[in-house]
Amino acid sequence: MNSRQYCVYNQTRECFLSLGVDAATTTFARLKGLIGKISLKSDEGLWIVPSSGVHTVGVLFPLDLIYLDEQYRVLHLVESFPTFRIAPLRTQAASVLQLPAHSIFSSQTKPGDPLVICVAEDMEQQLTLNRSICETSK
């Protein structure tokens, strides 16, 4: 897995979903996923890139799953996905976020919401850029 951690911000709901998401970008990291972890803290998660579906075989806790397109727009949500299962495939998905259970509910994330995913150092710049794009399109 990458040593860099990413922040995930929901632009529509104006809230962070996570401040410490690891990216699984290699075949091995994607297969391993969260196997071996006892739990996830409220600010942790895993971003599976690329992916159109995930599994929780060997994972010991339920997860919230957020399927994203290439522009990080929410395509599909699964709340409290149980352990030892294979999640639904969404062929149009480019990546999947695995977050602690109840992350979707607490953030009120909905399909269609655009997310900003970047390292913490770049978040302010990304939000400023997105805000200015929104203002010029009004």
JSON list of C-alpha atoms in Angstrom, two decimals:
[
{"chain": "A", "resi": 1, "resn": "MET", "atom": "CA", "xyz": [0.00, 0.00, 0.00]},
{"chain": "A", "resi": 2, "resn": "ASN", "atom": "CA", "xyz": [1.05, 3.57, -0.51]},
{"chain": "A", "resi": 3, "resn": "SER", "atom": "CA", "xyz": [2.48, 5.35, 2.49]},
{"chain": "A", "resi": 4, "resn": "ARG", "atom": "CA", "xyz": [0.47, 8.45, 1.62]},
{"chain": "A", "resi": 5, "resn": "GLN", "atom": "CA", "xyz": [-2.91, 8.89, 3.19]},
{"chain": "A", "resi": 6, "resn": "TYR", "atom": "CA", "xyz": [-5.79, 10.65, 1.52]},
{"chain": "A", "resi": 7, "resn": "CYS", "atom": "CA", "xyz": [-8.60, 12.84, 2.78]},
{"chain": "A", "resi": 8, "resn": "VAL", "atom": "CA", "xyz": [-12.11, 12.33, 1.41]},
{"chain": "A", "resi": 9, "resn": "TYR", "atom": "CA", "xyz": [-14.46, 15.33, 1.31]},
{"chain": "A", "resi": 10, "resn": "ASN", "atom": "CA", "xyz": [-18.09, 15.34, 0.15]},
{"chain": "A", "resi": 11, "resn": "GLN", "atom": "CA", "xyz": [-18.63, 18.62, -1.71]},
{"chain": "A", "resi": 12, "resn": "THR", "atom": "CA", "xyz": [-22.43, 18.44, -1.69]},
{"chain": "A", "resi": 13, "resn": "ARG", "atom": "CA", "xyz": [-22.77, 17.71, 2.03]},
{"chain": "A", "resi": 14, "resn": "GLU", "atom": "CA", "xyz": [-19.72, 19.88, 2.91]},
{"chain": "A", "resi": 15, "resn": "CYS", "atom": "CA", "xyz": [-18.19, 17.30, 5.24]},
{"chain": "A", "resi": 16, "resn": "PHE", "atom": "CA", "xyz": [-15.24, 14.96, 5.46]},
{"chain": "A", "resi": 17, "resn": "LEU", "atom": "CA", "xyz": [-15.87, 11.24, 5.19]},
{"chain": "A", "resi": 18, "resn": "SER", "atom": "CA", "xyz": [-12.34, 10.37, 6.23]},
{"chain": "A", "resi": 19, "resn": "LEU", "atom": "CA", "xyz": [-8.98, 11.94, 6.97]},
{"chain": "A", "resi": 20, "resn": "GLY", "atom": "CA", "xyz": [-6.85, 8.81, 6.71]},
{"chain": "A", "resi": 21, "resn": "VAL", "atom": "CA", "xyz": [-7.63, 6.66, 3.68]},
{"chain": "A", "resi": 22, "resn": "ASP", "atom": "CA", "xyz": [-4.90, 4.41, 2.30]},
{"chain": "A", "resi": 23, "resn": "ALA", "atom": "CA", "xyz": [-4.89, 3.71, -1.43]},
{"chain": "A", "resi": 24, "resn": "ALA", "atom": "CA", "xyz": [-4.64, 0.11, -2.64]},
{"chain": "A", "resi": 25, "resn": "THR", "atom": "CA", "xyz": [-3.27, 0.54, -6.15]},
{"chain": "A", "resi": 26, "resn": "THR", "atom": "CA", "xyz": [-1.30, -2.67, -6.68]},
{"chain": "A", "resi": 27, "resn": "THR", "atom": "CA", "xyz": [-2.76, -6.10, -7.39]},
{"chain": "A", "resi": 28, "resn": "PHE", "atom": "CA", "xyz": [-1.48, -7.45, -4.08]},
{"chain": "A", "resi": 29, "resn": "ALA", "atom": "CA", "xyz": [-2.78, -4.47, -2.07]},
{"chain": "A", "resi": 30, "resn": "ARG", "atom": "CA", "xyz": [-6.21, -4.75, -3.73]},
{"chain": "A", "resi": 31, "resn": "LEU", "atom": "CA", "xyz": [-6.43, -8.49, -2.99]},
{"chain": "A", "resi": 32, "resn": "LYS", "atom": "CA", "xyz": [-5.28, -8.08, 0.61]},
{"chain": "A", "resi": 33, "resn": "GLY", "atom": "CA", "xyz": [-7.55, -5.12, 1.30]},
{"chain": "A", "resi": 34, "resn": "LEU", "atom": "CA", "xyz": [-8.35, -4.94, 4.99]},
{"chain": "A", "resi": 35, "resn": "ILE", "atom": "CA", "xyz": [-7.57, -8.58, 5.78]},
{"chain": "A", "resi": 36, "resn": "GLY", "atom": "CA", "xyz": [-5.67, -8.81, 9.04]},
{"chain": "A", "resi": 37, "resn": "LYS", "atom": "CA", "xyz": [-7.04, -5.59, 10.55]},
{"chain": "A", "resi": 38, "resn": "ILE", "atom": "CA", "xyz": [-9.05, -5.97, 13.73]},
{"chain": "A", "resi": 39, "resn": "SER", "atom": "CA", "xyz": [-11.09, -2.80, 13.16]},
{"chain": "A", "resi": 40, "resn": "LEU", "atom": "CA", "xyz": [-11.10, 0.59, 11.45]},
{"chain": "A", "resi": 41, "resn": "LYS", "atom": "CA", "xyz": [-10.93, 3.84, 13.37]},
{"chain": "A", "resi": 42, "resn": "SER", "atom": "CA", "xyz": [-13.55, 6.43, 12.45]},
{"chain": "A", "resi": 43, "resn": "ASP", "atom": "CA", "xyz": [-11.05, 8.38, 10.34]},
{"chain": "A", "resi": 44, "resn": "GLU", "atom": "CA", "xyz": [-9.54, 5.38, 8.48]},
{"chain": "A", "resi": 45, "resn": "GLY", "atom": "CA", "xyz": [-10.44, 3.65, 5.25]},
{"chain": "A", "resi": 46, "resn": "LEU", "atom": "CA", "xyz": [-9.18, 1.99, 2.11]},
{"chain": "A", "resi": 47, "resn": "TRP", "atom": "CA", "xyz": [-9.55, 3.27, -1.46]},
{"chain": "A", "resi": 48, "resn": "ILE", "atom": "CA", "xyz": [-9.40, 0.42, -3.97]},
{"chain": "A", "resi": 49, "resn": "VAL", "atom": "CA", "xyz": [-8.13, 1.77, -7.33]},
{"chain": "A", "resi": 50, "resn": "PRO", "atom": "CA", "xyz": [-9.08, 0.54, -9.89]},
{"chain": "A", "resi": 51, "resn": "SER", "atom": "CA", "xyz": [-12.09, -1.49, -8.79]},
{"chain": "A", "resi": 52, "resn": "SER", "atom": "CA", "xyz": [-15.71, -2.14, -9.69]},
{"chain": "A", "resi": 53, "resn": "GLY", "atom": "CA", "xyz": [-16.34, -4.40, -6.69]},
{"chain": "A", "resi": 54, "resn": "VAL", "atom": "CA", "xyz": [-14.74, -5.69, -3.50]},
{"chain": "A", "resi": 55, "resn": "HIS", "atom": "CA", "xyz": [-14.90, -8.60, -1.06]},
{"chain": "A", "resi": 56, "resn": "THR", "atom": "CA", "xyz": [-14.91, -8.86, 2.70]},
{"chain": "A", "resi": 57, "resn": "VAL", "atom": "CA", "xyz": [-13.61, -12.43, 2.86]},
{"chain": "A", "resi": 58, "resn": "GLY", "atom": "CA", "xyz": [-11.29, -12.44, 5.85]},
{"chain": "A", "resi": 59, "resn": "VAL", "atom": "CA", "xyz": [-12.42, -8.99, 7.03]},
{"chain": "A", "resi": 60, "resn": "LEU", "atom": "CA", "xyz": [-13.64, -9.08, 10.64]},
{"chain": "A", "resi": 61, "resn": "PHE", "atom": "CA", "xyz": [-15.99, -6.07, 10.68]},
{"chain": "A", "resi": 62, "resn": "PRO", "atom": "CA", "xyz": [-18.76, -4.61, 8.48]},
{"chain": "A", "resi": 63, "resn": "LEU", "atom": "CA", "xyz": [-17.91, -1.78, 6.07]},
{"chain": "A", "resi": 64, "resn": "ASP", "atom": "CA", "xyz": [-19.61, 1.02, 4.22]},
{"chain": "A", "resi": 65, "resn": "LEU", "atom": "CA", "xyz": [-18.84, 0.85, 0.49]},
{"chain": "A", "resi": 66, "resn": "ILE", "atom": "CA", "xyz": [-18.87, 3.85, -1.83]},
{"chain": "A", "resi": 67, "resn": "TYR", "atom": "CA", "xyz": [-18.50, 3.15, -5.54]},
{"chain": "A", "resi": 68, "resn": "LEU", "atom": "CA", "xyz": [-17.04, 6.07, -7.53]},
{"chain": "A", "resi": 69, "resn": "ASP", "atom": "CA", "xyz": [-16.72, 6.96, -11.19]},
{"chain": "A", "resi": 70, "resn": "GLU", "atom": "CA", "xyz": [-13.53, 8.39, -12.71]},
{"chain": "A", "resi": 71, "resn": "GLN", "atom": "CA", "xyz": [-14.46, 11.92, -11.55]},
{"chain": "A", "resi": 72, "resn": "TYR", "atom": "CA", "xyz": [-15.01, 10.69, -7.96]},
{"chain": "A", "resi": 73, "resn": "ARG", "atom": "CA", "xyz": [-18.78, 11.06, -8.23]},
{"chain": "A", "resi": 74, "resn": "VAL", "atom": "CA", "xyz": [-20.74, 8.61, -6.05]},
{"chain": "A", "resi": 75, "resn": "LEU", "atom": "CA", "xyz": [-22.38, 5.92, -8.19]},
{"chain": "A", "resi": 76, "resn": "HIS", "atom": "CA", "xyz": [-23.61, 3.43, -5.61]},
{"chain": "A", "resi": 77, "resn": "LEU", "atom": "CA", "xyz": [-23.65, 3.02, -1.83]},
{"chain": "A", "resi": 78, "resn": "VAL", "atom": "CA", "xyz": [-23.76, -0.05, 0.40]},
{"chain": "A", "resi": 79, "resn": "GLU", "atom": "CA", "xyz": [-24.16, 0.53, 4.12]},
{"chain": "A", "resi": 80, "resn": "SER", "atom": "CA", "xyz": [-22.83, -1.90, 6.74]},
{"chain": "A", "resi": 81, "resn": "PHE", "atom": "CA", "xyz": [-21.76, -4.52, 4.22]},
{"chain": "A", "resi": 82, "resn": "PRO", "atom": "CA", "xyz": [-21.27, -7.76, 6.19]},
{"chain": "A", "resi": 83, "resn": "THR", "atom": "CA", "xyz": [-18.09, -9.80, 6.55]},
{"chain": "A", "resi": 84, "resn": "PHE", "atom": "CA", "xyz": [-17.15, -12.79, 4.39]},
{"chain": "A", "resi": 85, "resn": "ARG", "atom": "CA", "xyz": [-19.14, -11.65, 1.34]},
{"chain": "A", "resi": 86, "resn": "ILE", "atom": "CA", "xyz": [-18.51, -10.52, -2.22]},
{"chain": "A", "resi": 87, "resn": "ALA", "atom": "CA", "xyz": [-19.97, -7.08, -2.86]},
{"chain": "A", "resi": 88, "resn": "PRO", "atom": "CA", "xyz": [-22.01, -6.29, -5.96]},
{"chain": "A", "resi": 89, "resn": "LEU", "atom": "CA", "xyz": [-20.08, -5.36, -9.09]},
{"chain": "A", "resi": 90, "resn": "ARG", "atom": "CA", "xyz": [-20.76, -1.97, -10.65]},
{"chain": "A", "resi": 91, "resn": "THR", "atom": "CA", "xyz": [-19.16, -2.04, -14.08]},
{"chain": "A", "resi": 92, "resn": "GLN", "atom": "CA", "xyz": [-19.21, 1.76, -14.41]},
{"chain": "A", "resi": 93, "resn": "ALA", "atom": "CA", "xyz": [-17.24, 2.18, -11.16]},
{"chain": "A", "resi": 94, "resn": "ALA", "atom": "CA", "xyz": [-13.59, 3.22, -11.36]},
{"chain": "A", "resi": 95, "resn": "SER", "atom": "CA", "xyz": [-12.85, 2.77, -7.65]},
{"chain": "A", "resi": 96, "resn": "VAL", "atom": "CA", "xyz": [-14.42, 1.78, -4.33]},
{"chain": "A", "resi": 97, "resn": "LEU", "atom": "CA", "xyz": [-13.99, 3.38, -0.92]},
{"chain": "A", "resi": 98, "resn": "GLN", "atom": "CA", "xyz": [-14.17, 1.07, 2.09]},
{"chain": "A", "resi": 99, "resn": "LEU", "atom": "CA", "xyz": [-15.01, 3.05, 5.21]},
{"chain": "A", "resi": 100, "resn": "PRO", "atom": "CA", "xyz": [-16.13, 2.22, 8.75]},
{"chain": "A", "resi": 101, "resn": "ALA", "atom": "CA", "xyz": [-19.78, 1.26, 9.10]},
{"chain": "A", "resi": 102, "resn": "HIS", "atom": "CA", "xyz": [-22.11, 4.27, 9.52]},
{"chain": "A", "resi": 103, "resn": "SER", "atom": "CA", "xyz": [-19.83, 6.64, 7.56]},
{"chain": "A", "resi": 104, "resn": "ILE", "atom": "CA", "xyz": [-22.46, 6.97, 4.83]},
{"chain": "A", "resi": 105, "resn": "PHE", "atom": "CA", "xyz": [-25.26, 7.63, 7.31]},
{"chain": "A", "resi": 106, "resn": "SER", "atom": "CA", "xyz": [-23.32, 10.14, 9.39]},
{"chain": "A", "resi": 107, "resn": "SER", "atom": "CA", "xyz": [-22.23, 12.11, 6.31]},
{"chain": "A", "resi": 108, "resn": "GLN", "atom": "CA", "xyz": [-25.60, 11.74, 4.53]},
{"chain": "A", "resi": 109, "resn": "THR", "atom": "CA", "xyz": [-23.71, 10.85, 1.34]},
{"chain": "A", "resi": 110, "resn": "LYS", "atom": "CA", "xyz": [-26.00, 10.13, -1.63]},
{"chain": "A", "resi": 111, "resn": "PRO", "atom": "CA", "xyz": [-25.53, 8.88, -5.19]},
{"chain": "A", "resi": 112, "resn": "GLY", "atom": "CA", "xyz": [-24.41, 11.74, -7.42]},
{"chain": "A", "resi": 113, "resn": "ASP", "atom": "CA", "xyz": [-22.43, 13.51, -4.71]},
{"chain": "A", "resi": 114, "resn": "PRO", "atom": "CA", "xyz": [-18.98, 14.64, -5.93]},
{"chain": "A", "resi": 115, "resn": "LEU", "atom": "CA", "xyz": [-16.09, 13.77, -3.65]},
{"chain": "A", "resi": 116, "resn": "VAL", "atom": "CA", "xyz": [-12.66, 15.35, -3.42]},
{"chain": "A", "resi": 117, "resn": "ILE", "atom": "CA", "xyz": [-9.93, 12.79, -2.72]},
{"chain": "A", "resi": 118, "resn": "CYS", "atom": "CA", "xyz": [-6.40, 14.07, -2.23]},
{"chain": "A", "resi": 119, "resn": "VAL", "atom": "CA", "xyz": [-3.56, 14.25, 0.26]},
{"chain": "A", "resi": 120, "resn": "ALA", "atom": "CA", "xyz": [-4.11, 16.61, 3.17]},
{"chain": "A", "resi": 121, "resn": "GLU", "atom": "CA", "xyz": [-1.55, 19.13, 1.89]},
{"chain": "A", "resi": 122, "resn": "ASP", "atom": "CA", "xyz": [-3.56, 19.60, -1.33]},
{"chain": "A", "resi": 123, "resn": "MET", "atom": "CA", "xyz": [-7.07, 19.69, 0.17]},
{"chain": "A", "resi": 124, "resn": "GLU", "atom": "CA", "xyz": [-7.32, 23.46, 0.67]},
{"chain": "A", "resi": 125, "resn": "GLN", "atom": "CA", "xyz": [-6.20, 24.10, -2.91]},
{"chain": "A", "resi": 126, "resn": "GLN", "atom": "CA", "xyz": [-8.65, 21.50, -4.28]},
{"chain": "A", "resi": 127, "resn": "LEU", "atom": "CA", "xyz": [-11.60, 22.93, -2.34]},
{"chain": "A", "resi": 128, "resn": "THR", "atom": "CA", "xyz": [-10.73, 26.50, -3.40]},
{"chain": "A", "resi": 129, "resn": "LEU", "atom": "CA", "xyz": [-10.45, 25.40, -7.03]},
{"chain": "A", "resi": 130, "resn": "ASN", "atom": "CA", "xyz": [-13.77, 23.53, -6.93]},
{"chain": "A", "resi": 131, "resn": "ARG", "atom": "CA", "xyz": [-15.50, 26.45, -5.19]},
{"chain": "A", "resi": 132, "resn": "SER", "atom": "CA", "xyz": [-14.35, 28.89, -7.89]},
{"chain": "A", "resi": 133, "resn": "ILE", "atom": "CA", "xyz": [-15.51, 26.53, -10.65]},
{"chain": "A", "resi": 134, "resn": "CYS", "atom": "CA", "xyz": [-18.94, 26.31, -9.01]},
{"chain": "A", "resi": 135, "resn": "GLU", "atom": "CA", "xyz": [-19.21, 30.10, -8.69]},
{"chain": "A", "resi": 136, "resn": "THR", "atom": "CA", "xyz": [-18.32, 30.74, -12.34]},
{"chain": "A", "resi": 137, "resn": "SER", "atom": "CA", "xyz": [-20.90, 28.20, -13.54]},
{"chain": "A", "resi": 138, "resn": "LYS", "atom": "CA", "xyz": [-23.74, 30.03, -11.74]}
]
